Short mmCIF file of C-alpha atoms in Angstrom, two decimals:
data_model
loop_
_atom_site.label_atom_id
_atom_site.label_comp_id
_atom_site.label_asym_id
_atom_site.label_seq_id
_atom_site.Cartn_x
_atom_site.Cartn_y
_atom_site.Cartn_z
CA MET A 186 115.73 68.22 100.20
CA LYS A 187 114.67 68.02 104.14
CA THR A 188 113.07 71.48 103.71
CA SER A 189 111.46 70.44 100.77
CA LYS A 190 109.68 67.28 102.33
CA LYS A 191 108.47 69.42 105.14
CA LEU A 192 106.55 71.81 102.81
CA SER A 193 102.77 71.08 102.54
CA PHE A 194 99.92 72.95 100.58
CA PRO A 195 96.70 71.47 101.93
CA LYS A 196 94.96 74.17 100.17
CA LEU A 197 95.67 73.17 96.85
CA GLU A 198 94.12 69.84 97.23
CA ASN A 199 96.31 69.03 94.26
CA GLU A 200 99.40 66.61 94.40
CA PHE A 201 100.71 67.04 91.12
CA LEU A 202 100.97 70.71 91.70
CA GLU A 203 102.44 70.27 95.27
CA ASN A 204 105.31 68.24 93.80
CA ILE A 205 106.26 70.94 91.44
CA LEU A 206 105.88 73.66 94.06
CA ARG A 207 108.43 71.89 96.21
CA GLN A 208 110.71 71.65 93.30
CA LEU A 209 110.63 75.37 92.67
CA VAL A 210 110.83 76.48 96.20
CA ASN A 211 114.34 74.37 96.09
CA GLN A 212 115.33 75.41 92.88
CA TYR A 213 114.48 79.07 92.46
CA ALA A 214 114.34 82.25 94.58
CA VAL A 215 110.66 81.99 95.41
CA ILE A 216 109.53 84.54 97.93
CA GLN A 217 105.86 83.78 98.33
CA LEU A 218 102.96 81.89 97.07
CA PHE A 219 99.31 82.91 97.03
CA PHE A 220 96.53 80.71 96.37
CA THR A 221 92.65 81.99 95.95
CA LYS A 222 90.35 79.10 94.91
CA GLN A 223 87.72 79.44 92.44
CA ALA A 224 88.83 83.12 91.89
CA SER A 225 86.33 83.29 88.86
CA PRO A 226 83.90 80.91 87.18
CA LEU A 227 86.63 79.27 85.44
CA PHE A 228 89.59 79.55 87.50
CA SER A 229 91.70 79.49 90.84
CA ASN A 230 94.70 81.56 90.88
CA LEU A 231 98.01 80.61 92.22
CA ILE A 232 100.33 83.57 92.23
CA ILE A 233 104.23 82.87 92.31
CA HIS A 234 106.44 85.65 93.68
CA VAL A 235 109.66 85.20 92.58
CA GLY A 236 112.76 87.41 93.16
CA LYS A 237 114.11 87.49 89.32
CA LYS A 238 112.51 88.69 86.26
CA THR A 239 114.16 86.29 84.04
CA ASP A 240 113.05 83.51 86.37
CA ALA A 241 109.35 84.68 85.92
CA GLU A 242 109.43 84.91 82.11
CA GLN A 243 111.04 81.25 81.90
CA LEU A 244 108.92 79.62 84.37
CA GLN A 245 105.64 81.33 82.85
CA SER A 246 106.16 79.49 79.55
CA THR A 247 106.65 75.96 81.03
CA LYS A 248 104.56 73.32 79.68
CA TRP A 249 103.13 72.17 83.14
CA VAL A 250 101.77 75.77 83.36
CA LYS A 251 99.33 75.15 80.65
CA LYS A 252 98.60 71.79 81.96
CA VAL A 253 97.69 72.73 85.23
CA ARG A 254 95.53 75.47 83.77
CA ASN A 255 93.68 72.84 81.40
CA ARG A 256 93.47 70.01 83.47
CA TYR A 257 92.93 71.39 87.02
CA GLN A 258 91.24 74.98 86.09
CA ILE A 259 94.12 76.46 88.11
CA ASN A 260 95.64 79.72 86.60
CA VAL A 261 99.43 79.88 87.54
CA ILE A 262 100.86 83.68 87.35
CA PHE A 263 104.59 84.22 87.85
CA ILE A 264 105.39 87.51 88.98
CA TYR A 265 108.65 89.30 89.77
CA SER A 266 109.38 91.25 92.62
CA GLY A 267 109.89 94.70 91.14
CA ARG A 268 107.00 94.22 89.24
CA LEU A 269 104.60 92.98 91.93
CA HIS A 270 105.66 95.63 94.42
CA HIS A 271 105.23 98.41 91.47
CA ARG A 272 101.59 97.12 90.70
CA PHE A 273 100.92 97.19 94.34
CA SER A 274 102.01 100.74 94.35
CA LEU A 275 99.59 101.67 91.78
CA GLY A 276 96.74 100.26 93.68
CA HIS A 277 96.42 97.24 91.04
CA PRO A 278 93.10 95.61 92.16
CA PHE A 279 94.21 92.27 90.93
CA ILE A 280 97.28 92.19 93.28
CA GLU A 281 95.04 93.77 95.92
CA LEU A 282 92.50 91.00 95.96
CA TYR A 283 94.60 87.84 95.07
CA CYS A 284 97.75 88.90 97.29
CA ARG A 285 96.10 89.26 100.58
CA PRO A 286 97.36 87.60 103.79
CA SER A 287 94.37 85.40 103.79
CA ALA A 288 95.68 84.06 100.41
CA LEU A 289 99.32 83.22 101.66
CA ILE A 290 100.21 79.61 101.43
CA TYR A 291 104.15 79.85 101.51
CA GLN A 292 106.49 82.59 102.57
CA ASN A 293 110.41 82.36 102.42
CA SER A 294 111.43 82.98 105.89
CA ALA A 295 114.77 84.48 104.65
CA ALA A 296 113.18 86.74 101.84
CA VAL A 297 114.24 90.43 102.40
CA ASN A 298 111.10 91.86 100.27
CA PRO A 299 108.05 90.07 100.89
CA LEU A 300 104.53 91.72 99.80
CA VAL A 301 102.58 92.83 102.65
CA ILE A 302 99.24 93.91 102.31
CA ALA A 303 97.70 95.45 105.56
CA ARG A 304 95.97 98.32 104.43
CA ASP A 305 92.02 98.61 104.97
CA TRP A 306 89.30 99.75 102.45
CA LYS A 307 89.58 103.35 103.41
CA GLN A 308 93.13 103.49 103.07
CA TYR A 309 93.04 101.59 99.65
CA LYS A 310 90.10 103.29 98.00
CA LYS A 311 91.92 106.25 96.72
CA LYS A 312 94.43 103.86 95.07
CA PHE A 313 91.58 102.20 93.57
CA HIS A 314 89.72 105.04 92.22
CA ALA A 315 93.40 106.43 90.95
CA PHE A 316 93.86 103.21 89.02
CA GLU A 317 90.34 103.66 87.80
CA GLU A 318 90.77 107.08 86.52
CA ARG A 319 94.19 106.38 84.74
CA PHE A 320 92.26 103.73 82.45
CA TYR A 321 88.96 106.15 81.93
CA ASN A 322 91.47 109.29 81.12
CA ASP A 323 93.66 107.58 78.77
CA HIS A 324 90.84 105.64 77.12
CA ASP A 325 89.03 108.91 76.46
CA LEU A 326 91.80 110.48 74.98
CA LEU A 327 92.30 107.72 72.45
CA LYS A 328 88.70 107.65 71.64
CA SER A 329 88.38 111.45 71.11
CA GLN A 330 91.54 111.17 68.69
CA ILE A 331 89.44 108.55 66.63
CA HIS A 332 86.38 111.01 66.53
CA ASN A 333 88.61 113.73 65.13
CA LEU A 334 90.04 111.33 62.68
CA ILE A 335 86.59 110.48 61.46
CA SER A 336 85.66 113.94 61.00
CA GLU A 337 88.31 114.41 58.65
CA GLY A 338 87.83 111.25 56.58
CA ALA A 339 91.00 109.61 57.44
CA ALA A 340 89.87 106.12 56.77
CA ASN A 341 92.96 104.20 57.34
CA SER A 342 94.09 106.20 60.38
CA VAL A 343 90.60 105.63 61.91
CA PHE A 344 91.32 101.80 61.78
CA THR A 345 94.97 101.79 62.81
CA SER A 346 93.69 104.21 65.74
CA TYR A 347 90.86 101.71 66.84
CA ALA A 348 93.61 98.93 66.50
CA ARG A 349 95.38 101.00 69.32
CA LEU A 350 92.45 101.58 71.46
CA MET A 351 91.45 97.78 71.29
CA GLU A 352 95.15 96.94 72.34
CA TYR A 353 94.67 99.26 75.07
CA ASP A 354 91.49 97.52 76.16
CA LEU A 355 92.97 94.37 75.91
CA GLU A 356 95.88 95.38 78.05
CA TYR A 357 93.86 96.21 80.70
CA LEU A 358 91.78 93.11 80.51
CA GLU A 359 94.98 91.00 80.47
CA GLU A 360 95.98 92.92 83.67
CA LEU A 361 92.72 92.61 85.52
CA TYR A 362 92.52 88.76 84.81
CA ALA A 363 96.11 87.67 85.08
CA ALA A 364 98.13 90.76 86.16
CA ASN A 365 100.32 90.47 83.28
CA THR A 366 100.29 91.90 79.70
CA PHE A 367 101.27 90.35 76.16
CA HIS A 368 102.63 93.16 73.98
CA SER A 369 104.78 90.88 71.92
CA LEU A 370 101.93 88.97 70.78
CA PRO A 371 99.57 89.64 67.74
CA LEU A 372 96.19 91.08 68.35
CA GLU A 373 94.32 87.84 67.42
CA GLU A 374 96.33 85.57 69.82
CA ARG A 375 95.70 87.94 72.79
CA ILE A 376 91.99 87.80 72.05
CA ASN A 377 92.28 83.90 71.85
CA ASN A 378 94.18 83.94 75.14
CA LEU A 379 91.42 85.99 76.99
CA ILE A 380 88.71 83.72 75.77
CA ALA A 381 89.70 81.11 78.75
CA TYR A 382 88.82 84.12 81.11
CA ILE A 383 86.11 85.71 79.25
CA PRO A 384 84.28 83.50 76.92
CA GLU A 385 81.77 86.44 76.10
CA ILE A 386 84.59 87.97 74.21
CA GLN A 387 84.01 85.60 71.20
CA LYS A 388 80.66 87.47 70.67
CA TYR A 389 82.63 90.33 69.70
CA PHE A 390 84.76 89.15 66.87
CA VAL A 391 83.66 87.34 63.67
CA LYS A 392 86.15 84.74 62.89
CA LYS A 393 88.19 84.59 59.49
CA SER A 394 89.75 81.33 60.21
CA HIS A 395 90.40 79.08 63.40
CA SER A 396 92.82 81.65 64.84
CA SER A 397 92.26 85.04 63.16
CA TYR A 398 89.60 87.43 62.96
CA TYR A 399 87.99 89.83 60.30
CA LEU A 400 88.72 93.07 62.45
CA THR A 401 92.37 92.39 63.00
CA ASP A 402 92.78 91.56 59.50
CA LEU A 403 91.17 94.87 58.59
CA PHE A 404 93.53 96.68 61.12
CA ALA A 405 96.39 94.94 59.68
CA LYS A 406 95.43 96.09 55.95
CA ALA A 407 94.86 99.64 57.15
CA LYS A 408 98.19 99.73 59.07
CA GLU A 409 99.81 98.29 55.70
CA ALA A 410 98.02 101.00 53.59
CA SER A 411 99.15 103.67 55.81
CA ILE A 412 102.82 102.65 56.01
CA ASN A 413 102.85 102.17 52.22
CA ASP A 414 100.80 105.49 51.46
CA GLY A 415 98.41 103.12 49.45
CA GLU A 416 94.84 103.65 48.68
CA PRO A 417 92.38 104.31 51.42
CA ILE A 418 90.14 101.35 52.73
CA HIS A 419 86.76 102.49 51.93
CA LYS A 420 85.01 100.80 54.68
CA ASP A 421 83.28 103.78 56.53
CA GLU A 422 80.19 101.59 57.25
CA MET A 423 82.57 99.79 59.36
CA TYR A 424 83.31 102.60 61.90
CA GLU A 425 80.03 101.75 64.02
CA ALA A 426 80.70 97.94 64.03
CA VAL A 427 84.28 98.50 65.07
CA GLY A 428 82.99 100.96 67.50
CA ILE A 429 80.50 98.58 68.79
CA ALA A 430 83.34 95.91 69.61
CA GLU A 431 85.39 98.36 70.91
CA GLN A 432 82.68 99.48 73.32
CA SER A 433 82.15 95.70 74.45
CA LEU A 434 85.67 95.39 75.52
CA TYR A 435 85.18 98.65 77.50
CA ARG A 436 82.06 97.17 79.28
CA LEU A 437 83.90 94.20 79.93
CA ILE A 438 86.47 96.09 81.67
CA GLU A 439 84.03 98.07 83.59
CA GLU A 440 82.57 95.12 84.89
CA ARG A 441 85.70 93.55 85.86
CA LEU A 442 86.65 96.65 87.78
CA ASP A 443 83.22 96.42 89.44
CA GLU A 444 83.64 92.68 90.42
CA LEU A 445 87.13 93.19 91.95
CA LYS A 446 86.09 96.16 93.82
CA LYS A 447 83.30 94.49 95.21
CA ARG A 448 85.46 91.51 96.33
CA ILE A 449 88.09 93.64 97.66
CA LYS A 450 85.77 95.61 99.76
CA LYS A 451 84.12 92.19 101.34
CA GLU A 452 87.76 90.93 101.81
CA LEU A 453 88.98 94.25 103.69
CA SER A 454 85.91 94.48 105.62
CA GLU A 455 86.41 90.83 106.83
CA ARG A 456 83.02 89.77 105.97
CA HIS A 457 82.64 85.99 105.08
CA GLU A 458 78.88 85.53 104.69
CA ALA A 459 77.49 84.75 101.18
CA PRO A 460 77.46 87.33 98.56
CA TYR A 461 74.36 89.57 98.74
CA GLN A 462 71.96 88.47 96.22
CA ILE A 463 68.18 89.91 96.06
CA ASP A 464 65.94 86.83 95.32
CA ASN A 465 62.55 87.22 94.00
CA LYS A 466 60.85 86.70 97.34
CA LEU A 467 62.81 89.76 98.80
CA LYS A 468 62.06 91.57 95.39
CA GLU A 469 58.20 91.02 95.75
CA GLU A 470 58.34 92.01 99.40
CA THR A 471 60.18 95.16 98.52
CA LEU A 472 57.86 96.04 95.65
CA ASP A 473 54.79 95.43 97.72
CA ILE A 474 55.94 97.74 100.34
CA ALA A 475 56.99 100.38 97.76
CA VAL A 476 53.44 100.14 96.10
CA ALA A 477 51.73 100.36 99.40
CA THR A 478 53.54 103.57 100.40
CA ILE A 479 53.09 105.02 96.96
CA VAL A 480 49.22 104.39 96.63
CA LYS A 481 48.58 105.60 100.32
CA SER A 482 50.39 108.94 99.38
CA VAL A 483 49.16 109.67 95.94
CA ASP A 484 46.09 109.02 93.56
CA ALA A 485 48.15 106.44 91.42
CA GLU A 486 46.51 104.93 88.57
CA GLN A 487 49.29 102.60 87.47
CA ILE A 488 52.94 101.85 88.68
CA TYR A 489 55.57 100.43 86.27
CA LEU A 490 58.99 99.02 87.13
CA TYR A 491 60.88 99.82 84.13
CA HIS A 492 64.44 99.19 85.30
CA GLN A 493 66.48 97.49 88.10
CA ILE A 494 70.09 97.67 88.88
CA THR A 495 72.42 96.04 91.52
CA PHE A 496 75.68 97.45 92.63
CA GLY A 497 77.46 95.97 95.53
CA GLU A 498 74.94 95.33 98.22
CA LYS A 499 72.30 98.15 96.77
CA THR A 500 69.51 97.49 94.40
CA THR A 501 68.08 100.65 92.56
CA TYR A 502 64.38 100.16 91.14
CA TYR A 503 63.14 102.91 88.66
CA LEU A 504 59.52 103.06 88.79
CA MET A 505 57.29 105.33 86.69
CA LEU A 506 54.02 106.65 88.14
CA ILE A 507 50.72 107.53 86.37
CA ALA A 508 49.20 109.50 88.89
CA ASN A 509 47.55 112.69 89.78
CA GLY A 510 49.05 114.99 92.41
CA ALA A 511 52.30 113.57 92.39
CA GLY A 512 54.85 116.58 92.38
CA ASN A 513 58.50 116.66 93.02
CA GLU A 514 58.10 117.41 96.66
CA LYS A 515 55.42 114.46 96.95
CA LEU A 516 58.01 112.17 95.26
CA LYS A 517 60.79 113.11 97.29
CA SER A 518 58.84 112.50 100.47
CA ILE A 519 57.77 109.02 99.28
CA THR A 520 61.32 108.23 98.31
CA GLN A 521 62.50 109.14 101.92
CA SER A 522 59.63 107.23 103.44
CA LEU A 523 60.59 104.19 101.16
CA LYS A 524 64.33 104.30 102.29
CA SER A 525 63.57 104.60 106.10
CA LYS A 526 61.05 101.57 105.61
CA ILE A 527 63.12 99.07 103.51
CA GLY A 528 66.85 100.37 104.73
CA GLY A 529 69.89 100.94 102.93
CA GLU A 530 69.67 97.95 100.72
CA CYS A 531 67.64 99.40 98.20
CA ASP A 532 66.96 102.77 96.39
CA PHE A 533 64.18 104.24 94.33
CA VAL A 534 64.11 106.47 91.54
CA LEU A 535 60.42 107.82 91.12
CA ILE A 536 59.01 109.80 88.05
CA SER A 537 55.37 110.66 87.89
CA HIS A 538 52.88 112.18 85.24
CA ASN A 539 49.30 111.99 84.79
CA ARG A 540 47.97 110.20 81.84
CA TYR A 541 46.64 113.44 80.19
CA TRP A 542 50.03 114.83 80.15
CA ILE A 543 51.77 111.96 78.73
CA GLN A 544 49.02 111.81 76.00
CA GLU A 545 49.68 115.21 75.28
CA ASN A 546 53.49 115.20 75.18
CA LEU A 547 53.70 111.74 73.11
CA TYR A 548 54.86 113.56 69.95
CA GLN A 549 58.09 114.50 71.91
CA HIS A 550 58.55 111.51 74.62
CA GLN A 551 56.85 108.61 72.95
CA SER A 552 60.43 106.84 72.44
CA PHE A 553 60.72 106.83 76.46
CA PHE A 554 57.11 106.00 77.61
CA ALA A 555 56.51 103.15 74.81
CA LYS A 556 59.30 101.29 76.41
CA ILE A 557 57.93 101.70 79.96
CA ILE A 558 54.30 101.47 79.48
CA GLN A 559 54.20 97.62 78.84
CA ASP A 560 52.22 94.88 80.41
CA LYS A 561 55.51 93.09 81.63
CA ASN A 562 56.49 96.29 83.52
CA ARG A 563 53.41 97.05 85.29
CA ILE A 564 53.43 96.12 89.03
CA TYR A 565 50.15 97.93 90.15
CA SER A 566 47.04 99.19 88.31
CA SER A 567 43.95 100.60 90.43
CA SER A 568 41.25 99.61 87.70
CA PRO A 569 41.50 97.13 84.77
CA TYR A 570 39.57 99.78 82.78
CA HIS A 571 42.36 102.62 82.42
CA PRO A 572 42.51 103.79 78.81
CA GLU A 573 45.21 102.71 76.64
CA LEU A 574 47.30 105.62 75.21
CA HIS A 575 46.67 106.84 71.51
CA TRP A 576 50.21 106.17 70.39
CA GLU A 577 51.53 107.69 67.24
CA VAL A 578 52.31 105.16 64.58
CA PRO A 579 54.51 105.94 62.87
CA HIS A 580 56.55 107.69 65.33
CA SER A 581 59.71 109.75 64.27
CA PRO A 582 61.54 110.94 67.46
CA TYR A 583 63.04 114.07 67.14
CA HIS A 584 65.02 116.22 69.65
CA ALA A 585 62.61 119.30 69.70
CA ASP A 586 64.07 122.46 71.57
CA LEU A 587 67.41 120.38 72.47
CA TYR A 588 69.36 123.83 71.58
CA PHE A 589 67.31 125.71 74.44
CA TYR A 590 68.72 123.08 76.83
CA TYR A 591 72.07 122.45 75.54
CA LYS A 592 72.85 126.22 75.37
CA PRO A 593 71.88 127.08 78.99
CA ALA A 594 74.06 124.15 80.36
CA LYS A 595 76.95 125.06 78.43
CA ASP A 596 76.68 128.96 79.13
CA SER A 597 76.36 127.73 83.05
CA ALA A 598 79.68 125.73 82.66
CA PHE A 599 81.46 128.78 81.36
CA GLN A 600 80.40 130.73 84.04
CA PHE A 601 81.28 128.34 86.37
CA PHE A 602 84.66 128.18 84.97
CA THR A 603 85.24 131.64 84.96
CA MET A 604 84.51 131.90 88.52
CA ALA A 605 86.36 128.86 89.79
CA ASN A 606 89.43 129.78 87.94
CA ASN A 607 89.40 133.33 89.08
CA ALA A 608 93.23 133.85 90.07
CA LYS A 609 92.27 135.78 93.33
CA GLU A 610 90.20 132.64 94.68
CA ASN A 611 87.08 134.80 95.03
CA TYR A 612 84.51 131.94 94.99
CA GLN A 613 81.42 133.73 95.82
CA GLY A 614 78.50 132.00 94.35
CA ILE A 615 80.42 129.12 92.86
CA ASP A 616 78.47 126.91 94.79
CA TYR A 617 75.23 127.88 93.12
CA PHE A 618 76.46 127.81 89.67
CA PHE A 619 78.06 124.43 90.19
CA THR A 620 74.45 123.15 91.20
CA LEU A 621 72.88 125.23 88.19
CA PHE A 622 75.29 123.52 85.90
CA PHE A 623 74.81 119.92 87.21
CA LEU A 624 71.11 120.23 87.12
CA SER A 625 71.19 121.62 83.50
CA PHE A 626 73.56 118.92 82.46
CA CYS A 627 71.47 116.11 83.93
CA ARG A 628 67.99 117.29 82.12
CA THR A 629 69.84 117.82 78.88
CA TYR A 630 71.78 114.51 78.86
CA ILE A 631 68.62 112.61 79.68
CA PHE A 632 66.69 114.23 76.86
CA ALA A 633 69.54 113.75 74.48
CA LYS A 634 69.61 110.06 75.32
CA THR A 635 65.90 109.14 75.73
CA TYR A 636 63.84 111.99 74.18
CA TYR A 637 62.45 112.54 77.83
CA LEU A 638 62.81 115.57 79.63
CA PRO A 639 62.43 115.21 83.41
CA ASN A 640 61.15 117.64 85.88
CA TYR A 641 63.24 119.28 88.37
CA LEU A 642 63.82 116.26 90.59
CA SER A 643 66.21 115.92 93.32
CA ASN A 644 69.88 115.83 92.20
CA GLU A 645 70.43 112.42 93.11
CA ALA A 646 67.16 111.24 91.20
CA LEU A 647 68.43 113.07 88.03
CA TRP A 648 71.91 111.43 88.24
CA GLN A 649 70.38 108.08 88.49
CA LEU A 650 68.37 108.68 85.37
CA CYS A 651 71.64 109.82 83.60
CA LEU A 652 72.87 106.06 84.54
CA TYR A 653 69.85 104.74 83.29
CA ALA A 654 70.09 106.90 80.14
CA ASP A 655 73.80 105.82 79.52
CA PRO A 656 75.34 103.57 82.09
CA GLU A 657 78.75 104.50 80.87
CA LEU A 658 78.54 107.67 82.95
CA ARG A 659 78.89 105.31 86.10
CA LYS A 660 82.70 105.77 85.66
CA TYR A 661 82.39 109.26 87.12
CA ASN A 662 80.92 107.86 90.48
CA TYR A 663 84.27 107.98 91.83
CA MET A 664 84.75 111.59 91.65
CA ILE A 665 81.03 111.86 93.36
CA GLU A 666 82.49 109.69 95.95
CA GLN A 667 85.60 111.66 96.53
CA PHE A 668 83.75 114.90 96.85
CA TRP A 669 84.81 116.73 99.84
CA THR A 670 81.27 116.49 101.51
CA ASP A 671 78.21 114.40 101.08
CA PHE A 672 77.63 115.48 97.10
CA PHE A 673 73.94 115.33 96.47
CA PRO A 674 72.93 116.58 99.92
CA TYR A 675 75.13 119.68 99.07
CA LEU A 676 73.78 120.30 95.65
CA ASP A 677 70.12 120.19 97.16
CA ARG A 678 71.14 122.77 99.53
CA HIS A 679 72.21 125.10 96.74
CA MET A 680 69.33 124.92 94.42
CA THR A 681 68.44 128.33 95.80
CA LEU A 682 71.01 131.05 96.14
CA ASN A 683 72.20 131.66 99.89
CA HIS A 684 73.36 135.22 100.58
CA LYS A 685 76.41 134.59 102.45
CA LEU A 686 80.11 134.88 102.38
CA SER A 687 81.94 132.09 100.28
CA LYS A 688 84.45 129.84 102.29
CA PHE A 689 85.88 127.72 99.70
CA HIS A 690 89.39 126.34 99.40
CA LYS A 691 91.05 125.89 96.28
CA GLU A 692 91.13 121.97 96.51
CA GLU A 693 87.25 122.22 96.87
CA ALA A 694 86.85 124.80 93.86
CA ASP A 695 89.30 122.11 91.77
CA GLN A 696 87.13 119.15 92.63
CA MET A 697 84.14 121.00 91.14
CA ILE A 698 85.91 122.01 88.21
CA ALA A 699 87.12 118.31 87.46
CA ILE A 700 83.42 117.21 87.50
CA VAL A 701 82.10 120.04 85.21
CA GLU A 702 85.01 119.44 82.70
CA LYS A 703 84.23 115.86 82.43
CA LEU A 704 80.35 115.76 82.22
CA MET A 705 80.51 119.22 79.65
CA HIS A 706 82.75 117.00 77.48
CA GLU A 707 80.30 113.90 77.69
CA LEU A 708 77.55 116.47 76.76
CA HIS A 709 79.64 118.33 73.81
CA ASN A 710 80.25 114.72 72.47
CA LEU A 711 76.86 113.43 72.55
CA VAL A 712 74.92 116.71 71.18
CA ILE A 713 77.69 118.35 69.00
CA GLU A 714 80.05 115.70 67.89
CA GLY A 715 77.01 113.15 67.85
CA GLY A 716 75.55 115.54 65.35
CA LEU A 717 72.37 116.13 67.13
CA LEU A 718 72.80 119.74 66.77
CA ASP A 719 74.81 121.58 64.40
CA PHE A 720 77.68 123.26 65.48
CA GLU A 721 77.56 126.27 63.73
CA GLN A 722 74.03 126.95 65.09
CA ASP A 723 75.72 126.63 68.83
CA ARG A 724 77.93 129.53 68.03
#
């Protein structure tokens, strides 16, 4: 008891919880306590590292844990040593962030296996990307199985497979918010538990009763029908709705991973200033510089800010110019000038066309331009008297000539694979075909998603337009970051063929192969599986 009286946890600022912890330390094999205040908008996190699995399971279910959570907004997580060290070895971002030395409020001096996190961001980066990749790979596999079942018309199997995919998503959300999974609980109870961490999740499930949901009931009926060879559930029209719900869970996982990544980088770099936020004044100053730079360089009639996104400490602005004489090289020059003036906090994606070209091509691109050329997006106009475009009303968007864009992209991928998988490791020209594929992929993907076919912009600008067209592609950024050299400058250097001997190693070729495989899979799913082109026509 003498030891317990000496223990103090001032960081908790909670006498009730301090008294409980003193008892725990005396009664159980408590190895460490980690506390992070206001770990999320809803909860602070108290992680209690114990030696035994049985102790962790028993203590997690005690009434005071729920009381502390509801009354004091402190999430108490018991985790036994084997699980904690295993999660750490996998690069689990929750453990990496909330079990840092800075969060340690108690350590048993006699413990033989405490967790000590001493690695920096550079050392942890690969672990984080591997953790991300495991999620994305398994998720893509489960989703591709669902697409196959839909094409086969196996309704019951589609819904039971969607149930498995949602369970997989919920498992990751549980891991990322509590470092625990609750496989033994029914699906609806797991959803209810996550509401405390992610209130937004309520938007994606229609309630049947206080504690059950329409979709979980549908999954249960489909499972029962599959087991008993019952009549198929004719709910084909629900495929899209279920898919939207699942996609929302997927997005929540992406956002949580991104949040944890940013917080870990901040913690590991020992930066304690307030998180970077671009306020309206800074935004206005940035855009004023951008407009002044653009109008000084080209004859711009109007400039539209049609998209803006912030990741980490960098904000990317998507600008469209209605201008004369703003070709690819000019846009590249303006972009470089803006980066030198504004610094690394901002990036710009510039596209430009003259007004007549836009008018002439509305039959194909109107869906894209109509979303951009709006008063709310306009940040510059050289005159109040510029003519309005003659919009087609009604307009029926269609993918004219998509086949002629998709086929070369697919063929360049196959030609790349032939060279890259050469058993003799003769990689002559592989850099050229890798770049050719990337260019073809980007332009085709953007066109398939937005009905807009961009010019031959820089590779980085094209990729950023891909992320605008489909933010899900951001999941492949880790492959670009892990590339053996600076990815986009490398591609830009090989937009023309260099007549010299290849000096590639197999590891470098393997990285290219992985990127081409992933992106070609996305393009195939969008164009062929998505029904934009008839598969027979592609043969």
